[in-house]
Every structure is written in C-alpha cells, then in structure tokens.
Coordinates of C-alpha atoms in Angstrom, one line a residue:
Chain A
M1 CA 126.6 70.6 98.2
T2 CA 124.7 70.4 101.3
E3 CA 121.6 67.7 101.5
D4 CA 118.8 70.0 102.0
M5 CA 119.8 72.3 99.3
I6 CA 117.0 73.7 97.2
I7 CA 117.3 73.1 93.3
C8 CA 114.1 73.6 92.4
R9 CA 112.7 76.9 94.0
C10 CA 109.3 76.9 92.4
E11 CA 108.6 73.5 93.9
E12 CA 110.8 73.4 96.7
V13 CA 112.6 70.1 95.5
T14 CA 115.9 69.5 97.2
Y15 CA 119.3 67.9 96.2
K16 CA 118.3 65.0 98.1
E17 CA 115.2 64.3 96.9
L18 CA 116.8 64.2 93.2
A19 CA 119.8 62.4 94.2
E20 CA 117.4 59.6 95.8
T21 CA 115.1 59.5 93.2
A22 CA 117.7 59.4 90.6
N23 CA 119.8 56.7 92.1
K24 CA 116.5 54.7 92.7
Y25 CA 115.1 54.7 89.5
N26 CA 118.4 55.7 87.5
C27 CA 116.2 58.0 85.3
S28 CA 117.0 60.4 82.8
A29 CA 116.4 64.0 83.3
R30 CA 112.9 63.9 81.7
E31 CA 111.9 61.0 84.1
L32 CA 113.4 62.9 87.1
K33 CA 111.5 66.1 86.6
L34 CA 108.4 63.6 86.3
R35 CA 109.2 62.0 89.6
T36 CA 109.7 65.2 91.6
R37 CA 108.4 68.0 89.6
A38 CA 111.7 69.8 89.3
G39 CA 111.2 72.0 86.6
M40 CA 107.8 71.9 86.6
G41 CA 107.1 74.9 88.6
Y42 CA 106.0 78.5 87.8
C43 CA 109.2 79.5 86.3
G44 CA 109.1 76.8 83.3
G45 CA 112.7 75.5 84.8
R46 CA 114.4 78.9 83.7
T47 CA 115.9 78.2 87.2
C48 CA 116.9 74.6 87.7
R49 CA 116.6 73.5 84.0
N50 CA 120.8 72.7 83.9
M51 CA 120.8 71.5 87.2
V52 CA 118.2 68.6 86.8
D53 CA 119.6 67.9 83.6
K54 CA 123.2 67.9 84.9
L55 CA 122.1 65.7 88.1
A56 CA 120.9 63.0 86.0
A57 CA 123.9 62.9 83.8
D58 CA 125.8 62.7 86.8
L59 CA 124.1 60.4 88.8
T60 CA 123.2 57.7 86.1
D61 CA 125.2 55.4 83.7
E62 CA 125.4 56.7 80.6
R63 CA 123.9 54.4 78.8
Q64 CA 120.8 56.0 77.5
T65 CA 121.5 58.9 75.1
Q66 CA 120.9 62.1 77.6
I67 CA 117.9 64.1 76.0
T68 CA 117.7 67.2 77.9
L69 CA 114.7 68.8 79.2
K70 CA 112.3 70.4 76.5
Y71 CA 110.7 74.0 76.9
Q72 CA 107.0 72.9 77.7
P73 CA 104.5 75.6 76.4
P74 CA 103.1 78.0 77.5
I75 CA 106.9 79.2 77.6
R76 CA 105.7 82.2 79.6
P77 CA 103.2 81.7 82.6
I78 CA 99.9 83.2 81.0
H79 CA 96.7 83.9 82.7
F80 CA 93.5 81.8 81.7
G81 CA 91.9 84.9 81.4
D82 CA 94.1 86.5 78.8
L83 CA 93.8 83.3 76.6
G84 CA 90.3 84.3 76.0
G85 CA 88.2 84.6 79.3
G86 CA 85.0 85.8 80.4
Q87 CA 84.6 89.1 78.6
S88 CA 80.9 89.8 79.9
Chain B
M1 CA 114.4 106.1 101.8
T2 CA 117.4 105.3 103.7
Q3 CA 119.1 102.3 102.0
R4 CA 118.5 103.8 98.6
I5 CA 121.9 104.2 96.8
V6 CA 121.7 107.7 95.8
D7 CA 125.2 108.2 94.4
H8 CA 126.6 105.2 92.8
P9 CA 130.6 105.3 92.0
I10 CA 130.4 103.8 88.6
L11 CA 126.4 104.2 87.8
G12 CA 126.5 108.1 89.0
S13 CA 123.9 109.5 91.0
I14 CA 120.2 109.3 90.3
E15 CA 118.2 112.6 90.0
E16 CA 115.7 112.7 92.6
K17 CA 112.3 111.8 90.5
E18 CA 108.7 112.8 92.0
Q19 CA 107.4 110.7 95.1
V20 CA 104.7 108.4 94.3
S21 CA 102.5 106.5 96.6
F22 CA 101.4 103.1 96.4
T23 CA 99.8 100.3 98.7
F24 CA 101.6 97.1 99.4
N25 CA 99.4 94.6 101.4
E26 CA 97.0 97.4 102.8
K27 CA 99.8 99.8 103.7
E28 CA 100.9 102.8 102.2
Y29 CA 104.7 103.2 101.2
Y30 CA 106.3 105.7 99.1
G31 CA 108.8 105.4 96.0
M32 CA 110.3 107.0 93.0
N33 CA 108.2 107.4 89.8
G34 CA 109.1 104.6 87.2
E35 CA 111.5 102.9 89.6
P36 CA 110.9 98.8 89.6
I37 CA 108.0 97.9 92.4
A38 CA 110.7 95.3 93.9
A39 CA 113.5 98.6 94.1
A40 CA 110.9 100.7 95.6
L41 CA 109.4 98.1 98.4
L42 CA 113.1 97.2 98.9
A43 CA 114.2 100.9 99.6
N44 CA 111.2 100.7 102.1
G45 CA 112.7 97.6 103.5
V46 CA 109.9 95.1 102.6
R47 CA 112.3 92.1 101.1
T48 CA 109.4 89.5 101.1
L49 CA 107.1 90.2 98.3
R50 CA 105.4 86.7 98.5
H51 CA 104.9 83.3 100.0
H52 CA 105.5 80.1 98.7
E53 CA 102.0 78.5 97.3
E54 CA 102.6 75.3 99.5
K55 CA 105.1 75.7 102.0
A56 CA 104.7 79.5 102.9
T57 CA 108.2 79.9 102.6
P58 CA 109.0 83.6 102.5
R59 CA 110.2 84.7 98.8
G60 CA 111.5 88.1 97.5
I61 CA 113.8 89.1 94.7
Y62 CA 116.2 86.5 93.3
C63 CA 117.0 87.0 89.5
N64 CA 116.1 90.6 89.4
I65 CA 116.0 90.4 85.8
G66 CA 112.4 89.1 85.2
H67 CA 113.6 85.5 84.7
C68 CA 112.5 83.6 87.4
F69 CA 108.9 85.1 88.6
E70 CA 110.3 85.1 92.6
C71 CA 109.1 88.4 92.6
R72 CA 105.5 88.1 91.1
V73 CA 102.8 90.1 92.9
T74 CA 99.4 91.0 92.0
V75 CA 99.0 94.6 90.9
D76 CA 95.9 95.9 90.7
G77 CA 94.4 92.9 90.4
K78 CA 96.6 91.8 87.6
Q79 CA 98.2 88.1 88.7
G80 CA 101.8 87.4 88.2
V81 CA 102.9 90.6 87.4
R82 CA 106.8 90.5 87.7
S83 CA 107.6 93.4 90.3
C84 CA 111.4 93.3 89.1
L85 CA 110.1 94.8 85.5
T86 CA 107.1 96.8 86.4
P87 CA 107.5 100.6 86.7
L88 CA 106.1 102.1 89.6
Q89 CA 103.0 104.3 89.1
E90 CA 101.2 106.6 91.4
G91 CA 98.3 104.6 93.5
M92 CA 99.3 101.4 92.4
V93 CA 97.7 98.7 94.8
I94 CA 99.6 95.8 95.0
E95 CA 98.9 92.7 96.8
S96 CA 101.3 89.5 97.6
G97 CA 100.4 85.9 97.0
G98 CA 100.1 83.4 99.6
T99 CA 99.8 79.8 100.2
L100 CA 97.0 78.2 97.8
P101 CA 94.2 75.7 99.5
T102 CA 95.0 72.1 98.0
P103 CA 98.7 71.3 97.8
V104 CA 100.0 70.0 94.6
K105 CA 102.5 67.1 96.0
D106 CA 99.7 64.9 97.6
W107 CA 100.0 62.5 94.6
S108 CA 104.0 62.6 94.5
A109 CA 106.2 59.0 95.8
K110 CA 103.8 57.9 98.4
N111 CA 100.9 57.2 95.9
E112 CA 103.2 54.8 93.3

C-alpha cells in the first residue's frame, strides 16, 4: 500500500491523508469521512466505502463501537432539474 | 474499429450492426448502433472520457458496470450520463466534463 495510492477516486483522497488523519484524531469511519471527504464524492462512497471503514477500524483502537458509513441520500446522483426544475 | 474484439473465444463473434456517427468534444466518430458509448469511444482509441472537477486528472472507464460514475459524460445536453451503460444512437452529441471554477477543498484541514 503505497502512500500516494488514491483511496477515494471521486475526491482524490490518498491513503497517506487518510492514515494521517486517522492517527492524528483517532477517528471513526464517519469522522474520517467528514475530515477528509473520502466517501463524499459523486459516486456516493460506492468505490471507497469499504476501504474507509476498514482503515478507520484498523488504524484506531477499538474502544468505540465501529459504526460503518451510512448511505446518504440521494443514493444516486440526481440533477436538480429532475427534482422539479424550471419548466418554463 | 481496429482494436475491437470481433471474434471472442468464449462470447463468440459479434454480428456487425449498422454504423452510426456521433460527436465527442466536437470530433466525429463512428460506432456500432446500440453499443455502450464508452465502448464506441474505446474502439476509436479514446480512453479519456472526462477530467476531474478539481485537479483535471484524466478519467475514463473504471468499473464499466454503471457503479462508479467515472465514465459520466454529457449526452445531448443531459449531464451525468454513464457512458458505460448508455447505448449509442445516431447523431449523439457527447461532451466531456472538465474542471469546475471553485475548488471544494479550500475549507479543509488548514481552515481548522
């Protein structure tokens, strides 16, 4: 696992950033996501969700119950126009 | 259509469908009717479908099953169309996305 390997493709978050953030703040998966934006990209965590969960579990001590990242609506990218945009 | 696998050892050979023309970033290409847009572009040697919204890194096919949205392009004005899933039709106007004006990450760690 090289340092500059991209974990979250949509937000271009590298393993280095995630590892540093997890070690510095000893954070859970959710906090890791909030701090680094890994999992907040266009694909909604489809690509990196498992990796961020695993990283948070591995790099921090197990004291807190490890809640994995949730599925944030909209579960599929949707254009605001489709939500009821400007039908002239 | 030189790189196209026309005779696959397992999947067999594809019957030649009729050719359709489409444009990708104002350039004319030809592909088979009804094949995924990403496949048609790949057969024409085009691998870069878009550039990352912030860092302009070139992006193309990744999962190829409509899961990762890396292959999203704008087709006939409609944004966020997954080219790996969308069948090609005659006269499609396809544009690839590029960098956006304002970066998202300016409020990250250094602003704490």
